[in-house]
CSV table of C-alpha atoms and ligand atoms in Angstrom, one decimal:
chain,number,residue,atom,x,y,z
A,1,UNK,CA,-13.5,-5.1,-21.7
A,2,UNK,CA,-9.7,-4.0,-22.0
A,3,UNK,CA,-7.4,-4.5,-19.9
A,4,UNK,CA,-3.3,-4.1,-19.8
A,5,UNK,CA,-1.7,-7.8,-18.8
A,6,UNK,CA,1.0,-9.1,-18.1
A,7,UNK,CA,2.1,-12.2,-20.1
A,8,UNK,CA,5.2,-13.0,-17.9
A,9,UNK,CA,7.2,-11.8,-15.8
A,10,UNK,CA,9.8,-8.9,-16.5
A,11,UNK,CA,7.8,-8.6,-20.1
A,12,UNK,CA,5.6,-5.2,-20.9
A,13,UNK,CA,2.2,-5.1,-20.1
A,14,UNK,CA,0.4,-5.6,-23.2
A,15,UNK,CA,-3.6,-4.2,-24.2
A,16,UNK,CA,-5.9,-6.6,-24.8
A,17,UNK,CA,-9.4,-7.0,-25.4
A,18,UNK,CA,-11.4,-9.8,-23.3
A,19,UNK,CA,-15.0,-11.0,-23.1
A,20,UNK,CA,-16.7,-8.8,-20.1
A,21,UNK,CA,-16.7,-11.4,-17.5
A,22,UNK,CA,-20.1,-12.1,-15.6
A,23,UNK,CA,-20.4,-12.3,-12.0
A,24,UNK,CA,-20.0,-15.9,-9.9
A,25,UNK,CA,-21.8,-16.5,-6.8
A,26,UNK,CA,-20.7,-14.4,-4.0
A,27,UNK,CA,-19.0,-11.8,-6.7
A,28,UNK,CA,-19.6,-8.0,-7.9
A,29,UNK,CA,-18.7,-6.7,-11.0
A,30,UNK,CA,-16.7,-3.5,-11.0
A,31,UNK,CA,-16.8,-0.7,-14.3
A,32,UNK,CA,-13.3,0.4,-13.4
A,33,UNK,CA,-13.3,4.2,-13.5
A,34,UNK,CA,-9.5,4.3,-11.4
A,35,UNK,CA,-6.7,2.6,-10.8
A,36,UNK,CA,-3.6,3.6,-8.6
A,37,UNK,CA,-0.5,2.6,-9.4
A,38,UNK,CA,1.7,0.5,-6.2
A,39,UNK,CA,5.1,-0.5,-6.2
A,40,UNK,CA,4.0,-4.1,-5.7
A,41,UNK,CA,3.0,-4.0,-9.7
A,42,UNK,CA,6.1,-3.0,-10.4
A,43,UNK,CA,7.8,-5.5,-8.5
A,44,UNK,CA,5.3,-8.2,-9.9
A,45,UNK,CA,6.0,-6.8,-13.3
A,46,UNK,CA,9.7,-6.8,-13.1
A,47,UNK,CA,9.6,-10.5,-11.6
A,48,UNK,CA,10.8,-9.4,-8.5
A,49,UNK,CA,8.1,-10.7,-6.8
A,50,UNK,CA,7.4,-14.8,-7.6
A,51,UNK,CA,3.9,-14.5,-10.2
A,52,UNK,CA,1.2,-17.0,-8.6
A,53,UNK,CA,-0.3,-16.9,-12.4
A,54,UNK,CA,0.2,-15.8,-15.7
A,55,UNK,CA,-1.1,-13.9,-17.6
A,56,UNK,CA,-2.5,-11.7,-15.3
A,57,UNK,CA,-3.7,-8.4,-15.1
A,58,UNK,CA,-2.4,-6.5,-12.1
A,59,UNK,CA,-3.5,-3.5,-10.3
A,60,UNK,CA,-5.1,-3.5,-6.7
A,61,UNK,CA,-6.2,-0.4,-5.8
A,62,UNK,CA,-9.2,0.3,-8.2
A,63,UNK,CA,-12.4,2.6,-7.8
A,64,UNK,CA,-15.6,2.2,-9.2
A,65,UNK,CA,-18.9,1.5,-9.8
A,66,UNK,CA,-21.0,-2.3,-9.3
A,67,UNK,CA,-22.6,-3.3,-12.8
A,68,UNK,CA,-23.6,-6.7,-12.0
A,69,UNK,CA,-24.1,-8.8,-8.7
A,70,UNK,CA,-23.6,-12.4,-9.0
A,71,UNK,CA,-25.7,-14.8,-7.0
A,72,UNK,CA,-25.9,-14.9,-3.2
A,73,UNK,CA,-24.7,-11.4,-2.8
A,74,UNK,CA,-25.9,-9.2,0.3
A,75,UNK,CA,-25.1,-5.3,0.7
A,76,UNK,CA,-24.3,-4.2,-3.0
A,77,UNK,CA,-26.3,-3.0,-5.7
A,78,UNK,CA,-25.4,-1.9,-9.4
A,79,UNK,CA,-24.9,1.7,-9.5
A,80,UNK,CA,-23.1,1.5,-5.6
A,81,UNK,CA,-19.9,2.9,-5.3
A,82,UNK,CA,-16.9,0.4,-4.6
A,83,UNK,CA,-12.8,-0.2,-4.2
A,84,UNK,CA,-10.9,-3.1,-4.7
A,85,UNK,CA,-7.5,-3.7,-3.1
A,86,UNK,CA,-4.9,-5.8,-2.4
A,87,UNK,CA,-7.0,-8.8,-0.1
A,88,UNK,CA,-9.2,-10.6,-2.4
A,89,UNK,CA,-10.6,-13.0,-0.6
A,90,UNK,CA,-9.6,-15.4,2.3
A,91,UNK,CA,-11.1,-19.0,3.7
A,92,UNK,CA,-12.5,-17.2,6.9
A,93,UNK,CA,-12.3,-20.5,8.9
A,94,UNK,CA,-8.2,-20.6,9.8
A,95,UNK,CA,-7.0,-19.7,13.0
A,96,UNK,CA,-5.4,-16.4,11.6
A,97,UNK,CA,-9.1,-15.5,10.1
A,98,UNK,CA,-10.6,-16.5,13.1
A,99,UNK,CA,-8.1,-14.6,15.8
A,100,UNK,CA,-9.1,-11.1,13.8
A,101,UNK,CA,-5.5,-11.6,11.5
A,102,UNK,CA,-7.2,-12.3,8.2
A,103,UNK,CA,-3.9,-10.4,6.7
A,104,UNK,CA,-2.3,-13.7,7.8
A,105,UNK,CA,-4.6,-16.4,6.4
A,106,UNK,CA,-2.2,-18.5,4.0
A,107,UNK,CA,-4.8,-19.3,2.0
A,108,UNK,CA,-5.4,-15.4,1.3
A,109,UNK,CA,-5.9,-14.5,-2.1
A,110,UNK,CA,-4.6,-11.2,-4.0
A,111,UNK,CA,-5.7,-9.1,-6.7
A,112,UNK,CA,-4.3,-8.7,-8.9
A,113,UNK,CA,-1.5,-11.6,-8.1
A,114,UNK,CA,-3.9,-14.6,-7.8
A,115,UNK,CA,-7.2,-12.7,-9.0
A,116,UNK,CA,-7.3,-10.4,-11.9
A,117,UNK,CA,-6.8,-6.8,-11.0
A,118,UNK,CA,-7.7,-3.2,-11.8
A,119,UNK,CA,-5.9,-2.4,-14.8
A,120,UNK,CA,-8.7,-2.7,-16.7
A,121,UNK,CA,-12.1,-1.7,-17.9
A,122,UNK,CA,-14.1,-3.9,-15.7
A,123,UNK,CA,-12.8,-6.1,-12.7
A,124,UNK,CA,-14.4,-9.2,-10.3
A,125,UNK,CA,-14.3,-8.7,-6.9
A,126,UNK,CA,-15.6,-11.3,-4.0
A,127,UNK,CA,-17.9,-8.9,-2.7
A,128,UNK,CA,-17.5,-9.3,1.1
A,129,UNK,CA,-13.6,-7.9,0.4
A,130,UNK,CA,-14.9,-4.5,-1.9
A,131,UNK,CA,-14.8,-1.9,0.5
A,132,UNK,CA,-17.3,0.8,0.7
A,133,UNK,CA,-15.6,4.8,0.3
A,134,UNK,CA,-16.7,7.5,2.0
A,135,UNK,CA,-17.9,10.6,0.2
A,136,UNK,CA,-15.5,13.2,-0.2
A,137,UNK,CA,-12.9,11.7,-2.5
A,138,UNK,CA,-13.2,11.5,-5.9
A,139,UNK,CA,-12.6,8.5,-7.6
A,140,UNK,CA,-9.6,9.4,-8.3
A,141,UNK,CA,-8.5,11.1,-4.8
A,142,UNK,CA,-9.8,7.4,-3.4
A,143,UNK,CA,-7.5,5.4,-5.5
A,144,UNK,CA,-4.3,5.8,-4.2
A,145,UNK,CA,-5.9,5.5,-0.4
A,146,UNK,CA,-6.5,1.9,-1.0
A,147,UNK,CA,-2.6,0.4,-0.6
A,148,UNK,CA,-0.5,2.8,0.2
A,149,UNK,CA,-3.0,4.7,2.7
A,150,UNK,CA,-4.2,1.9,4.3
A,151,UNK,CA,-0.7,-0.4,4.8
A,152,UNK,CA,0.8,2.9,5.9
A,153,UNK,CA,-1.9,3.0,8.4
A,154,UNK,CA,-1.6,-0.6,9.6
A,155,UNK,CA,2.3,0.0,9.9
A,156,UNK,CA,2.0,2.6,12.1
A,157,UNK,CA,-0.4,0.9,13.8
A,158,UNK,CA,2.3,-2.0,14.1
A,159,UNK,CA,5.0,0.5,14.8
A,160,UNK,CA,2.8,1.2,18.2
A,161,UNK,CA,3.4,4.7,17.8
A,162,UNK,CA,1.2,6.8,20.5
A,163,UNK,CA,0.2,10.4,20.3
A,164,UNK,CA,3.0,13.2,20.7
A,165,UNK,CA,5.8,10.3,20.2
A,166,UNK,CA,8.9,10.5,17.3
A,167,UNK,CA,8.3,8.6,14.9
A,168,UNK,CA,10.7,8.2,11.8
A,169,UNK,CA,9.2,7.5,8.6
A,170,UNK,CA,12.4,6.2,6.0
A,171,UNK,CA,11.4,6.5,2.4
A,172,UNK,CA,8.6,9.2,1.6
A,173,UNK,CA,6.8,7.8,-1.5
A,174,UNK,CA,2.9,7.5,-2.1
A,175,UNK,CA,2.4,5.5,1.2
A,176,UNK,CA,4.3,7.7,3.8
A,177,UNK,CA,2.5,11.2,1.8
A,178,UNK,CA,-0.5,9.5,3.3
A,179,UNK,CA,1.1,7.9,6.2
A,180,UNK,CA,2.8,11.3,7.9
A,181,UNK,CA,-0.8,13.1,7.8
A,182,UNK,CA,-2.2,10.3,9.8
A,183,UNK,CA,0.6,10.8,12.2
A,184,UNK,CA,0.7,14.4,12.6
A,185,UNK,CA,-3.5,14.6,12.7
A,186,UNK,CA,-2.3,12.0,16.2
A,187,UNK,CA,-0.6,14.9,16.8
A,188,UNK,CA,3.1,12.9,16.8
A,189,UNK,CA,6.5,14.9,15.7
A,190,UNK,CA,7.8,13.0,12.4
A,191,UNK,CA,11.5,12.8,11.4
A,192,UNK,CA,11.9,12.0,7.8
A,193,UNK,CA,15.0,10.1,5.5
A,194,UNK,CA,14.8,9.6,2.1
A,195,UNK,CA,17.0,9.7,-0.9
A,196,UNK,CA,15.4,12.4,-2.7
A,197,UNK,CA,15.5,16.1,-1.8
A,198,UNK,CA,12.6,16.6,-3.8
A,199,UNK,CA,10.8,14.1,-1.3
A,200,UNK,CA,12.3,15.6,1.8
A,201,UNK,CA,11.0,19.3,0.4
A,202,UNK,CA,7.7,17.5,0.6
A,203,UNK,CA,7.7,15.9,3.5
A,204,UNK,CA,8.6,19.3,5.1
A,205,UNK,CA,5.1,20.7,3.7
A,206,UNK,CA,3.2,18.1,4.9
A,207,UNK,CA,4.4,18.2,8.8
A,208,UNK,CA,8.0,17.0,9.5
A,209,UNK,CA,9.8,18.6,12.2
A,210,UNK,CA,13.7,17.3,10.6
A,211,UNK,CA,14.6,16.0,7.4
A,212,UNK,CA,17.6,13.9,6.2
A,213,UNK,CA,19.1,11.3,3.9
A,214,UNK,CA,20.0,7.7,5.1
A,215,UNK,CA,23.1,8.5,6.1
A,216,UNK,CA,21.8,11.1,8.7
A,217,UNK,CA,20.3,10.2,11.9
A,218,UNK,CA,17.3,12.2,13.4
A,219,UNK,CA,18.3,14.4,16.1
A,220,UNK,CA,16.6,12.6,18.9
A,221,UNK,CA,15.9,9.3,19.4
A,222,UNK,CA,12.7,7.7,17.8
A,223,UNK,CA,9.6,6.2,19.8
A,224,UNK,CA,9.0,3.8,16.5
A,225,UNK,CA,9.9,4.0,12.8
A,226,UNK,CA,7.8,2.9,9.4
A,227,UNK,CA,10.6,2.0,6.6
A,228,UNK,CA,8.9,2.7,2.8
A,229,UNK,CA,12.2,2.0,1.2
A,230,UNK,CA,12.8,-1.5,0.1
A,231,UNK,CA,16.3,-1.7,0.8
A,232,UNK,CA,17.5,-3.6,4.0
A,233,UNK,CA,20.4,-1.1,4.4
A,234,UNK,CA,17.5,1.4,5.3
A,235,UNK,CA,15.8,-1.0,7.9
A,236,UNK,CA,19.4,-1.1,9.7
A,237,UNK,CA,19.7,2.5,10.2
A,238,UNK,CA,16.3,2.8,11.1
A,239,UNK,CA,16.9,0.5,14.2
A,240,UNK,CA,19.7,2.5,15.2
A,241,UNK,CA,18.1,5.5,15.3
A,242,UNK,CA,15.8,3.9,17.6
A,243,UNK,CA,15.0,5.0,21.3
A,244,UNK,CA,14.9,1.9,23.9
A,245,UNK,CA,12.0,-0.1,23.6
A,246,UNK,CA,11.5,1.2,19.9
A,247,UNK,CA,9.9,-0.4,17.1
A,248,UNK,CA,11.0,-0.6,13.5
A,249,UNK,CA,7.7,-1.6,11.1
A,250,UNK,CA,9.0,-2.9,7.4
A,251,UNK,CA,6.8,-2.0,5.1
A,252,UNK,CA,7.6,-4.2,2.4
A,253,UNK,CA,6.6,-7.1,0.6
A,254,UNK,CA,9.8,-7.3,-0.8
A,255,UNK,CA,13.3,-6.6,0.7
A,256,UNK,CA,16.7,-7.0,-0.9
A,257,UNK,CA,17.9,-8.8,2.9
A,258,UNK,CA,18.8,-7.3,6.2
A,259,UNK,CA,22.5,-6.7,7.0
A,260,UNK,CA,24.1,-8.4,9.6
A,261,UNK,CA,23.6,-6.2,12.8
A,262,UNK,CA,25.2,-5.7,15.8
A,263,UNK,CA,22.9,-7.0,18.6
A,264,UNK,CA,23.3,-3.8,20.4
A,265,UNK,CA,21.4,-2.5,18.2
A,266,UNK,CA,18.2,-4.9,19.0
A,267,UNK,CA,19.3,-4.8,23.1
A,268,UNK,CA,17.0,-2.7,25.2
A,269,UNK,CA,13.8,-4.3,23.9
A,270,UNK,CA,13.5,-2.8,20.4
A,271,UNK,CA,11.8,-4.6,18.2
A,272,UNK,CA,12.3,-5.3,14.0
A,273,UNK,CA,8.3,-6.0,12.6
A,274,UNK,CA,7.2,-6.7,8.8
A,275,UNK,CA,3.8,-5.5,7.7
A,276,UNK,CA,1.9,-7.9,5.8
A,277,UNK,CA,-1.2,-7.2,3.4
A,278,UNK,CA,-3.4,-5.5,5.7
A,279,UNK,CA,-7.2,-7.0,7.0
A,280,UNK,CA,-10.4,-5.3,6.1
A,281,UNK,CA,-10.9,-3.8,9.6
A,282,UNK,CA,-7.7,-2.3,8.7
A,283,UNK,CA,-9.3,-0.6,5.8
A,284,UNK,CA,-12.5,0.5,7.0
A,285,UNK,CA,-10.7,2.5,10.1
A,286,UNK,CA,-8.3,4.1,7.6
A,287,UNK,CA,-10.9,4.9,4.7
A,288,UNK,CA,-13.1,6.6,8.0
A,289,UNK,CA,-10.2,8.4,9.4
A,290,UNK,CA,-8.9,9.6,6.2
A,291,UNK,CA,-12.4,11.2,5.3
A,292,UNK,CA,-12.3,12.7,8.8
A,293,UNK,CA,-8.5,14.3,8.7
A,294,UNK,CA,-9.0,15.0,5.9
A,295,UNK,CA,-6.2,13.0,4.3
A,296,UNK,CA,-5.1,14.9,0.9
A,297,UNK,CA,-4.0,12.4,-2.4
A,298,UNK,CA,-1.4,14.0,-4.9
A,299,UNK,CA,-1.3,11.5,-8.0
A,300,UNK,CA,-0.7,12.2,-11.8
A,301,UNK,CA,-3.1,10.7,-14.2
A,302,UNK,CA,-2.2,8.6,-17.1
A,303,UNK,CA,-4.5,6.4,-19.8
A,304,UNK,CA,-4.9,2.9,-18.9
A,305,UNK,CA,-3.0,2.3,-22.1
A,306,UNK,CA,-0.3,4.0,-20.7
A,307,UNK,CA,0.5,1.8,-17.6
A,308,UNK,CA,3.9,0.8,-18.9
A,309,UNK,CA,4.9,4.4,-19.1
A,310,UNK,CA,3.6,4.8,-15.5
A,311,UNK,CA,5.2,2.4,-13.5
A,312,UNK,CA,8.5,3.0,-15.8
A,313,UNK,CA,8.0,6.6,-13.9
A,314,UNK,CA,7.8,4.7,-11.0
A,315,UNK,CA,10.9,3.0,-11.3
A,316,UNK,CA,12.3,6.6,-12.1
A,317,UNK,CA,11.5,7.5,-9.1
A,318,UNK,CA,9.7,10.7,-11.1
A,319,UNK,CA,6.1,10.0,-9.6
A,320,UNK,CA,5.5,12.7,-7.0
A,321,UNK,CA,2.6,11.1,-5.2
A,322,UNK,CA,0.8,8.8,-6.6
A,323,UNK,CA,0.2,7.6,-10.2
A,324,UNK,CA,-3.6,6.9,-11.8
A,325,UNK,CA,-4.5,4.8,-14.6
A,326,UNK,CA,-8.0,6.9,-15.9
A,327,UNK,CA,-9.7,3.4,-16.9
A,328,UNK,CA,-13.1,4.3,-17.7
B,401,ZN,ZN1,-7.7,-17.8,6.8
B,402,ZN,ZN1,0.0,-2.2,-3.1
């Protein structure tokens, strides 16, 4: 198999050839056809975010198709269809597990952090965490659905946003493209802020009622906000564009800090949440939903040899959508 790894933190991925592993107990083996491109790798790979092994080859949202089922497993067959993301496996038995907050377990494992990932040829998967995709997307349509569709959906889920409420969405990269068309298919009236104008021409297209940088605040008050952008500065003017009783979700594994704040801000019951990982309930609601809407992808392609150059576009800020390694 190949795969592009990453030998250390803030070093470039590197292509290597590695013996095809075979299946354990309890495992699938994945021929990698895609492999969408999050900003979690970037941050992984820019040592940003703390590596829990090296090397290792990330990537955590990854289509494909089973080639091998190891011993023990129930509900997948070679040939089937399958996606990888972010939750890799958990112990099942803690009280997080347990309570229906799997996202939570601290003894979660990640691909592509802990677990080899999908920026490669051929991946492992525990197979009771590979989710099942519904028809409709192409492989590569499904990629990008399988972080940044389904933690957008769990943070507007924890934003507690209802039907016909404002919701701001701050940032407008892969995961709010997907985000704002589950939001508008509830029928809700979305404010955008980002940076880019590019973005906000975007977000326009796909539904937004307003659009404005940071430094602008929506023209009405918002029912809940999702922030994309990982900058704490963003988070702040996202709780004061808040109505009463508002909620701001951070959708963020990593965040620069959060300014100190005026506690007027926070008075009147508003509320400052993170988003964590997401559970696989989480993922089979989004993948159904998104089938339904339908939700529409918009990605780039690049060669799995390539990945370097596509999460330096990342960086750049110069992906419009999402970007695809073509692994296969
Ligand atoms: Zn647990
Ligand atoms: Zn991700």
């Amino acid at each position: 198999m190949r795969a592009m790894q990453l030998p250390a933190p803030a070093h470039p991925l590197r292509l290597v050839e590695l013996p095809t592993p075979s299946p354990g107990p309890g495992e699938i083996l994945i021929r990698v056809s895609a492999s969408a491109v999050c900003r979690t790798d970037l941050q992984l790979c820019q040592g940003d975010i703390e590596p829990r092994r090296m090397p290792i080859v990330p990537g955590h949202q990854a289509v494909g198709c089973v080639e091998a089922v190891g011993e023990g497993v129930t509900g997948w067959a070679p040939g089937d269809r399958a996606g990888l993301a972010w939750l890799g496996g958990t112990d099942g038995t803690c009280p997080q597990c347990t309570g229906g907050r799997e996202n939570l377990c601290a003894h979660a494992r990640f691909t592509g952090w802990d677990r080899d990932g999908g920026y490669a040829t051929h991946v492992l998967a525990r197979a009771d965490f590979a989710l099942a995709l519904p028809e409709g997307f192409s492989d590569l349509d499904a990629a990008p659905l399988l972080c940044g569709g389904v933690i957008g959906y769990r943070a507007l889920r924890v934003s507690g946003i209802a039907p016909g409420q404002r919701l701001g969405l701050y940032g407008f990269g892969a995961s709010a493209t997907l985000a704002i068309q589950v939001a508008r298919h509830w029928g809700c009236r979305v404010f955008v802020c980002t940076r880019s104008a590019a973005e906000r021409g975007r977000a326009k297209a796909l539904g937004a009622e307003w659009t404005g940088t940071y430094d602008d605040t929506p023209p009405e008050p918002l029912d809940a906000a999702v922030t994309f952008a990982p900058a704490g500065s963003v988070v702040a003017a996202a709780l004061r564009a808040l109505d009463r009783g508002g909620t701001v979700a951070i959708n963020a594994i990593h965040l620069d800090r959060i300014p100190e704040l005026p506690y007027a801000d926070l008075w009147w019951e508003r509320s400052l949440r993170s988003v964590a990982n997401f559970t696989r309930q989480d993922a089979r609601e989004f993948l159904e939903l998104a089938a339904r809407i339908p939700v529409r992808t918009e990605y780039e392609t690049h060669p799995l040899a390539d990945a370097n150059l596509a999460l330096r576009r990342l960086s750049d800020g110069a992906v419009r959508g999402a970007a695809v390694l073509q692994c296969a």
